[in-house]
Short mmCIF file of N, CA and C in Angstrom, two decimals:
data_model
loop_
_atom_site.label_atom_id
_atom_site.label_comp_id
_atom_site.label_asym_id
_atom_site.label_seq_id
_atom_site.Cartn_x
_atom_site.Cartn_y
_atom_site.Cartn_z
N UNK C 222 100.82 85.16 103.63
CA UNK C 222 100.88 85.45 102.21
C UNK C 222 102.24 85.06 101.68
N UNK C 223 102.29 84.77 100.41
CA UNK C 223 103.55 84.52 99.72
C UNK C 223 103.81 85.70 98.80
N UNK C 224 104.99 86.28 98.87
CA UNK C 224 105.31 87.43 98.03
C UNK C 224 106.59 87.17 97.25
N UNK C 225 106.72 87.89 96.18
CA UNK C 225 107.92 87.88 95.36
C UNK C 225 108.99 88.68 96.09
N UNK C 226 110.21 88.15 96.19
CA UNK C 226 111.23 88.85 96.98
C UNK C 226 111.90 90.01 96.24
N UNK C 227 111.60 90.19 94.96
CA UNK C 227 112.19 91.32 94.25
C UNK C 227 111.21 92.49 94.15
N UNK C 228 109.97 92.22 93.74
CA UNK C 228 108.99 93.30 93.58
C UNK C 228 108.09 93.48 94.79
N UNK C 229 107.91 92.44 95.57
CA UNK C 229 107.05 92.52 96.74
C UNK C 229 105.58 92.30 96.43
N UNK C 230 105.28 91.74 95.25
CA UNK C 230 103.90 91.47 94.88
C UNK C 230 103.42 90.17 95.50
N UNK C 231 102.17 90.13 95.89
CA UNK C 231 101.58 88.93 96.50
C UNK C 231 101.28 87.92 95.40
N UNK C 232 101.77 86.69 95.56
CA UNK C 232 101.46 85.65 94.57
C UNK C 232 100.58 84.54 95.14
N UNK C 233 100.48 84.44 96.46
CA UNK C 233 99.61 83.41 97.03
C UNK C 233 99.14 83.83 98.42
N UNK C 234 97.94 83.36 98.74
CA UNK C 234 97.33 83.66 100.04
C UNK C 234 96.71 82.38 100.56
N UNK C 235 96.83 82.17 101.85
CA UNK C 235 96.12 81.07 102.48
C UNK C 235 95.67 81.57 103.85
N UNK C 236 94.41 81.36 104.16
CA UNK C 236 93.89 81.77 105.46
C UNK C 236 93.55 80.54 106.27
N UNK C 237 93.78 80.64 107.55
CA UNK C 237 93.47 79.54 108.46
C UNK C 237 92.76 80.11 109.68
N UNK C 238 92.19 79.23 110.44
CA UNK C 238 91.56 79.64 111.70
C UNK C 238 92.64 80.14 112.65
N UNK C 239 92.25 80.92 113.62
CA UNK C 239 93.21 81.51 114.56
C UNK C 239 93.93 80.46 115.40
N UNK C 240 93.31 79.30 115.60
CA UNK C 240 93.95 78.28 116.43
C UNK C 240 94.88 77.38 115.62
N UNK C 241 95.09 77.67 114.36
CA UNK C 241 96.00 76.89 113.52
C UNK C 241 97.31 77.65 113.36
N UNK C 242 98.42 76.94 113.40
CA UNK C 242 99.74 77.57 113.31
C UNK C 242 100.05 77.94 111.86
N UNK C 243 100.83 79.00 111.67
CA UNK C 243 101.20 79.47 110.33
C UNK C 243 101.94 78.41 109.52
N UNK C 244 102.74 77.61 110.18
CA UNK C 244 103.58 76.65 109.48
C UNK C 244 102.77 75.60 108.72
N UNK C 245 101.51 75.38 109.12
CA UNK C 245 100.68 74.39 108.44
C UNK C 245 100.31 74.83 107.03
N UNK C 246 100.35 76.12 106.75
CA UNK C 246 99.97 76.64 105.43
C UNK C 246 101.16 76.89 104.53
N UNK C 247 102.34 76.53 104.93
CA UNK C 247 103.55 76.83 104.16
C UNK C 247 103.49 76.24 102.76
N UNK C 248 103.04 75.02 102.64
CA UNK C 248 102.97 74.37 101.33
C UNK C 248 102.08 75.09 100.35
N UNK C 249 100.98 75.68 100.81
CA UNK C 249 100.06 76.41 99.94
C UNK C 249 100.62 77.76 99.50
N UNK C 250 101.59 78.28 100.23
CA UNK C 250 102.15 79.59 99.90
C UNK C 250 103.29 79.51 98.89
N UNK C 251 103.80 78.31 98.65
CA UNK C 251 104.90 78.13 97.70
C UNK C 251 104.32 77.81 96.32
N UNK C 252 104.80 78.48 95.29
CA UNK C 252 104.27 78.24 93.95
C UNK C 252 105.07 77.20 93.18
N UNK C 253 106.20 76.77 93.70
CA UNK C 253 106.97 75.70 93.07
C UNK C 253 108.19 76.14 92.30
N UNK C 254 108.29 77.41 91.98
CA UNK C 254 109.44 77.89 91.20
C UNK C 254 110.43 78.69 92.04
N UNK C 255 110.20 78.80 93.33
CA UNK C 255 111.10 79.59 94.17
C UNK C 255 112.40 78.82 94.43
N UNK C 256 113.45 79.60 94.61
CA UNK C 256 114.76 79.03 94.92
C UNK C 256 115.11 79.25 96.39
N UNK C 257 114.51 80.31 96.97
CA UNK C 257 114.76 80.66 98.37
C UNK C 257 113.44 80.93 99.06
N UNK C 258 113.37 80.55 100.33
CA UNK C 258 112.19 80.84 101.14
C UNK C 258 112.66 81.59 102.38
N UNK C 259 112.06 82.76 102.62
CA UNK C 259 112.39 83.59 103.77
C UNK C 259 111.18 83.60 104.67
N UNK C 260 111.38 83.32 105.94
CA UNK C 260 110.24 83.29 106.86
C UNK C 260 110.63 83.78 108.24
N UNK C 261 109.62 84.18 108.99
CA UNK C 261 109.90 84.60 110.36
C UNK C 261 110.03 83.37 111.25
N UNK C 262 110.27 83.59 112.52
CA UNK C 262 110.57 82.47 113.42
C UNK C 262 109.38 81.54 113.61
N UNK C 263 108.20 81.94 113.19
CA UNK C 263 107.04 81.06 113.25
C UNK C 263 107.14 79.89 112.29
N UNK C 264 108.04 79.97 111.33
CA UNK C 264 108.23 78.91 110.34
C UNK C 264 109.44 78.03 110.66
N UNK C 265 109.94 78.12 111.87
CA UNK C 265 111.08 77.29 112.28
C UNK C 265 110.72 75.81 112.13
N UNK C 266 111.56 75.08 111.46
CA UNK C 266 111.33 73.65 111.27
C UNK C 266 110.51 73.32 110.04
N UNK C 267 110.20 74.31 109.21
CA UNK C 267 109.38 74.06 108.01
C UNK C 267 110.06 73.07 107.07
N UNK C 268 111.38 73.16 106.96
CA UNK C 268 112.09 72.27 106.04
C UNK C 268 112.05 70.81 106.48
N UNK C 269 111.71 70.56 107.74
CA UNK C 269 111.64 69.19 108.26
C UNK C 269 110.25 68.57 108.10
N UNK C 270 109.26 69.38 107.73
CA UNK C 270 107.90 68.86 107.58
C UNK C 270 107.82 67.92 106.38
N UNK C 271 107.05 66.88 106.52
CA UNK C 271 106.96 65.83 105.50
C UNK C 271 106.56 66.38 104.13
N UNK C 272 105.56 67.28 104.09
CA UNK C 272 105.07 67.79 102.81
C UNK C 272 106.04 68.76 102.15
N UNK C 273 107.06 69.23 102.88
CA UNK C 273 108.01 70.20 102.32
C UNK C 273 109.40 69.64 102.10
N UNK C 274 109.63 68.39 102.48
CA UNK C 274 110.96 67.80 102.34
C UNK C 274 111.39 67.70 100.88
N UNK C 275 110.43 67.53 99.98
CA UNK C 275 110.76 67.36 98.56
C UNK C 275 111.08 68.69 97.87
N UNK C 276 110.82 69.80 98.52
CA UNK C 276 111.09 71.11 97.92
C UNK C 276 112.59 71.36 97.88
N UNK C 277 113.08 71.73 96.71
CA UNK C 277 114.51 72.01 96.53
C UNK C 277 114.72 73.52 96.62
N UNK C 278 114.68 74.04 97.85
CA UNK C 278 114.83 75.47 98.09
C UNK C 278 115.81 75.69 99.23
N UNK C 279 116.37 76.90 99.28
CA UNK C 279 117.18 77.30 100.42
C UNK C 279 116.24 77.90 101.45
N UNK C 280 116.28 77.40 102.66
CA UNK C 280 115.42 77.89 103.72
C UNK C 280 116.18 78.93 104.54
N UNK C 281 115.63 80.12 104.65
CA UNK C 281 116.21 81.20 105.45
C UNK C 281 115.15 81.63 106.46
N UNK C 282 115.08 80.91 107.55
CA UNK C 282 114.09 81.15 108.58
C UNK C 282 114.76 81.90 109.73
N UNK C 283 114.09 82.91 110.23
CA UNK C 283 114.65 83.71 111.32
C UNK C 283 114.81 82.86 112.58
N UNK C 284 115.86 83.13 113.29
CA UNK C 284 116.12 82.44 114.56
C UNK C 284 115.22 83.03 115.64
N UNK C 285 114.76 82.19 116.52
CA UNK C 285 113.95 82.69 117.64
C UNK C 285 114.86 83.50 118.57
N UNK C 286 114.37 84.65 119.04
CA UNK C 286 115.21 85.51 119.90
C UNK C 286 115.72 84.80 121.15
N UNK C 287 114.93 83.91 121.71
CA UNK C 287 115.37 83.21 122.91
C UNK C 287 116.54 82.28 122.62
N UNK C 288 116.58 81.70 121.45
CA UNK C 288 117.71 80.84 121.06
C UNK C 288 118.93 81.66 120.70
N UNK C 289 118.71 82.81 120.12
CA UNK C 289 119.81 83.66 119.68
C UNK C 289 120.63 84.16 120.86
N UNK C 290 119.98 84.42 121.99
CA UNK C 290 120.66 84.95 123.17
C UNK C 290 121.69 83.97 123.74
N UNK C 291 121.43 82.68 123.60
CA UNK C 291 122.27 81.68 124.26
C UNK C 291 123.30 81.04 123.34
N UNK C 292 123.50 81.59 122.16
CA UNK C 292 124.47 81.00 121.24
C UNK C 292 125.75 81.84 121.22
N UNK C 293 126.89 81.18 121.01
CA UNK C 293 128.15 81.93 120.92
C UNK C 293 128.21 82.72 119.61
N UNK C 294 129.02 83.76 119.59
CA UNK C 294 129.18 84.58 118.39
C UNK C 294 127.95 85.40 118.08
N UNK C 295 127.41 86.03 119.10
CA UNK C 295 126.15 86.75 118.95
C UNK C 295 126.22 87.89 117.94
N UNK C 296 127.34 88.59 117.86
CA UNK C 296 127.43 89.72 116.94
C UNK C 296 127.29 89.28 115.49
N UNK C 297 127.95 88.20 115.11
CA UNK C 297 127.86 87.69 113.75
C UNK C 297 126.44 87.18 113.46
N UNK C 298 125.86 86.49 114.43
CA UNK C 298 124.50 85.98 114.25
C UNK C 298 123.49 87.11 114.13
N UNK C 299 123.69 88.17 114.89
CA UNK C 299 122.78 89.32 114.80
C UNK C 299 122.83 89.97 113.42
N UNK C 300 124.02 90.03 112.84
CA UNK C 300 124.15 90.58 111.49
C UNK C 300 123.41 89.72 110.47
N UNK C 301 123.54 88.41 110.60
CA UNK C 301 122.84 87.50 109.71
C UNK C 301 121.34 87.66 109.87
N UNK C 302 120.87 87.75 111.09
CA UNK C 302 119.44 87.90 111.35
C UNK C 302 118.93 89.25 110.84
N UNK C 303 119.76 90.28 110.90
CA UNK C 303 119.35 91.58 110.38
C UNK C 303 119.17 91.52 108.86
N UNK C 304 120.07 90.83 108.18
CA UNK C 304 119.95 90.67 106.72
C UNK C 304 118.68 89.90 106.38
N UNK C 305 118.40 88.83 107.14
CA UNK C 305 117.17 88.08 106.92
C UNK C 305 115.95 88.97 107.10
N UNK C 306 115.96 89.80 108.13
CA UNK C 306 114.83 90.67 108.42
C UNK C 306 114.64 91.72 107.32
N UNK C 307 115.72 92.21 106.76
CA UNK C 307 115.62 93.21 105.70
C UNK C 307 114.98 92.61 104.44
N UNK C 308 115.30 91.37 104.16
CA UNK C 308 114.71 90.71 102.99
C UNK C 308 113.25 90.36 103.27
N UNK C 309 112.98 89.87 104.48
CA UNK C 309 111.60 89.52 104.86
C UNK C 309 110.69 90.73 104.92
N UNK C 310 111.25 91.92 105.02
CA UNK C 310 110.44 93.14 105.11
C UNK C 310 109.57 93.32 103.87
N UNK C 311 109.98 92.74 102.74
CA UNK C 311 109.17 92.81 101.52
C UNK C 311 107.77 92.24 101.76
N UNK C 312 107.68 91.24 102.63
CA UNK C 312 106.38 90.63 102.92
C UNK C 312 105.53 91.57 103.77
N UNK C 313 106.15 92.39 104.57
CA UNK C 313 105.41 93.26 105.46
C UNK C 313 104.80 94.47 104.74
N UNK C 314 105.37 94.87 103.63
CA UNK C 314 104.85 96.03 102.90
C UNK C 314 103.42 95.82 102.42
N UNK C 315 103.06 94.67 101.85
CA UNK C 315 101.65 94.48 101.48
C UNK C 315 100.71 94.55 102.68
N UNK C 316 101.16 94.10 103.85
CA UNK C 316 100.32 94.19 105.04
C UNK C 316 100.06 95.65 105.42
N UNK C 317 100.99 96.53 105.13
CA UNK C 317 100.78 97.95 105.39
C UNK C 317 99.61 98.46 104.56
N UNK C 318 99.58 98.08 103.29
CA UNK C 318 98.46 98.50 102.44
C UNK C 318 97.15 97.90 102.93
N UNK C 319 97.16 96.60 103.18
CA UNK C 319 95.93 95.90 103.58
C UNK C 319 95.39 96.44 104.90
N UNK C 320 96.27 96.66 105.86
CA UNK C 320 95.82 97.08 107.19
C UNK C 320 95.61 98.59 107.29
N UNK C 321 96.58 99.37 106.86
CA UNK C 321 96.51 100.81 107.09
C UNK C 321 95.74 101.56 106.00
N UNK C 322 95.98 101.25 104.75
CA UNK C 322 95.33 102.00 103.68
C UNK C 322 93.89 101.52 103.48
N UNK C 323 93.69 100.19 103.47
CA UNK C 323 92.35 99.65 103.26
C UNK C 323 91.59 99.39 104.56
N UNK C 324 92.23 99.59 105.70
CA UNK C 324 91.55 99.48 106.98
C UNK C 324 91.13 98.09 107.39
N UNK C 325 91.88 97.08 106.99
CA UNK C 325 91.53 95.70 107.32
C UNK C 325 92.41 95.19 108.45
N UNK C 326 92.36 95.85 109.59
CA UNK C 326 93.13 95.44 110.76
C UNK C 326 92.50 94.29 111.50
N UNK C 327 91.17 94.20 111.44
CA UNK C 327 90.43 93.11 112.08
C UNK C 327 89.51 92.48 111.05
N UNK C 328 89.22 91.22 111.23
CA UNK C 328 88.28 90.58 110.33
C UNK C 328 86.90 91.18 110.55
N UNK C 329 86.15 91.26 109.52
CA UNK C 329 84.86 91.92 109.59
C UNK C 329 83.70 90.94 109.67
N UNK C 330 83.90 89.75 109.13
CA UNK C 330 82.81 88.79 109.03
C UNK C 330 83.07 87.57 109.90
N UNK C 331 81.99 86.85 110.17
CA UNK C 331 82.12 85.54 110.82
C UNK C 331 82.35 84.52 109.73
N UNK C 332 83.27 83.66 109.97
CA UNK C 332 83.53 82.61 108.98
C UNK C 332 84.73 82.92 108.12
N UNK C 333 85.43 81.87 107.77
CA UNK C 333 86.67 82.00 107.03
C UNK C 333 86.44 82.35 105.56
N UNK C 334 85.35 81.88 104.98
CA UNK C 334 85.12 82.06 103.55
C UNK C 334 85.00 83.53 103.16
N UNK C 335 84.13 84.28 103.84
CA UNK C 335 83.94 85.70 103.50
C UNK C 335 85.21 86.51 103.77
N UNK C 336 85.88 86.21 104.88
CA UNK C 336 87.11 86.94 105.20
C UNK C 336 88.21 86.63 104.19
N UNK C 337 88.28 85.39 103.72
CA UNK C 337 89.26 85.02 102.70
C UNK C 337 88.98 85.76 101.39
N UNK C 338 87.71 85.82 101.01
CA UNK C 338 87.35 86.53 99.78
C UNK C 338 87.72 88.01 99.87
N UNK C 339 87.46 88.60 101.00
CA UNK C 339 87.80 90.02 101.17
C UNK C 339 89.31 90.22 101.13
N UNK C 340 90.05 89.33 101.79
CA UNK C 340 91.50 89.44 101.79
C UNK C 340 92.06 89.28 100.38
N UNK C 341 91.51 88.37 99.60
CA UNK C 341 91.97 88.18 98.21
C UNK C 341 91.71 89.44 97.38
N UNK C 342 90.56 90.06 97.56
CA UNK C 342 90.24 91.28 96.85
C UNK C 342 91.22 92.39 97.24
N UNK C 343 91.48 92.53 98.53
CA UNK C 343 92.41 93.56 98.99
C UNK C 343 93.84 93.27 98.54
N UNK C 344 94.19 92.00 98.44
CA UNK C 344 95.52 91.64 97.94
C UNK C 344 95.67 92.04 96.48
N UNK C 345 94.61 91.88 95.70
CA UNK C 345 94.64 92.32 94.31
C UNK C 345 94.84 93.82 94.21
N UNK C 346 94.09 94.58 95.02
CA UNK C 346 94.27 96.04 95.03
C UNK C 346 95.67 96.42 95.49
N UNK C 347 96.18 95.69 96.46
CA UNK C 347 97.53 95.95 96.96
C UNK C 347 98.56 95.73 95.86
N UNK C 348 98.40 94.64 95.10
CA UNK C 348 99.33 94.39 93.98
C UNK C 348 99.28 95.51 92.96
N UNK C 349 98.08 96.04 92.71
CA UNK C 349 97.97 97.16 91.77
C UNK C 349 98.72 98.38 92.28
N UNK C 350 98.58 98.68 93.56
CA UNK C 350 99.27 99.84 94.13
C UNK C 350 100.78 99.65 94.18
N UNK C 351 101.22 98.45 94.55
CA UNK C 351 102.66 98.18 94.61
C UNK C 351 103.24 98.15 93.20
N UNK C 352 102.53 97.52 92.27
CA UNK C 352 103.03 97.39 90.90
C UNK C 352 103.03 98.69 90.14
N UNK C 353 102.21 99.65 90.57
CA UNK C 353 102.12 100.94 89.89
C UNK C 353 103.46 101.65 89.82
N UNK C 354 104.27 101.50 90.85
CA UNK C 354 105.56 102.20 90.87
C UNK C 354 106.58 101.58 89.91
N UNK C 355 106.30 100.39 89.39
CA UNK C 355 107.22 99.75 88.44
C UNK C 355 106.83 100.00 87.00
N UNK C 356 105.69 100.64 86.78
CA UNK C 356 105.24 100.95 85.42
C UNK C 356 105.89 102.23 84.93
N UNK C 357 106.14 102.33 83.63
CA UNK C 357 106.69 103.60 83.11
C UNK C 357 105.63 104.69 83.18
N UNK C 358 106.08 105.90 83.40
CA UNK C 358 105.14 107.04 83.53
C UNK C 358 104.79 107.61 82.20
#
């Protein structure tokens, strides 16, 4: 999913088969107006992909833990990675609603189409619940 880094609202969703890597859907998750992209270590190398080279954004992709262990200055790098993780946590909050509150921990249907439709519906409900706290009482 693509989320707004200030409010945490979902702005884009792309579903793929389980045998497809997350990085292949990166282009569909970007809406074109972002200045920064925050991703977990599964998106390492996204800025080098042909379809994303033209994007004028700052890439903040988490370092893989195995690479982090073997680099000098580990304490400074760990602080940087912690800051990245704190910002990326905004993306994890909608998953809490989708999985825990709406009970969508596993796909329910066979086929990508029905599961995508259900995920889009739950994402809409999630945005309503997340956005509710920003409305005046």
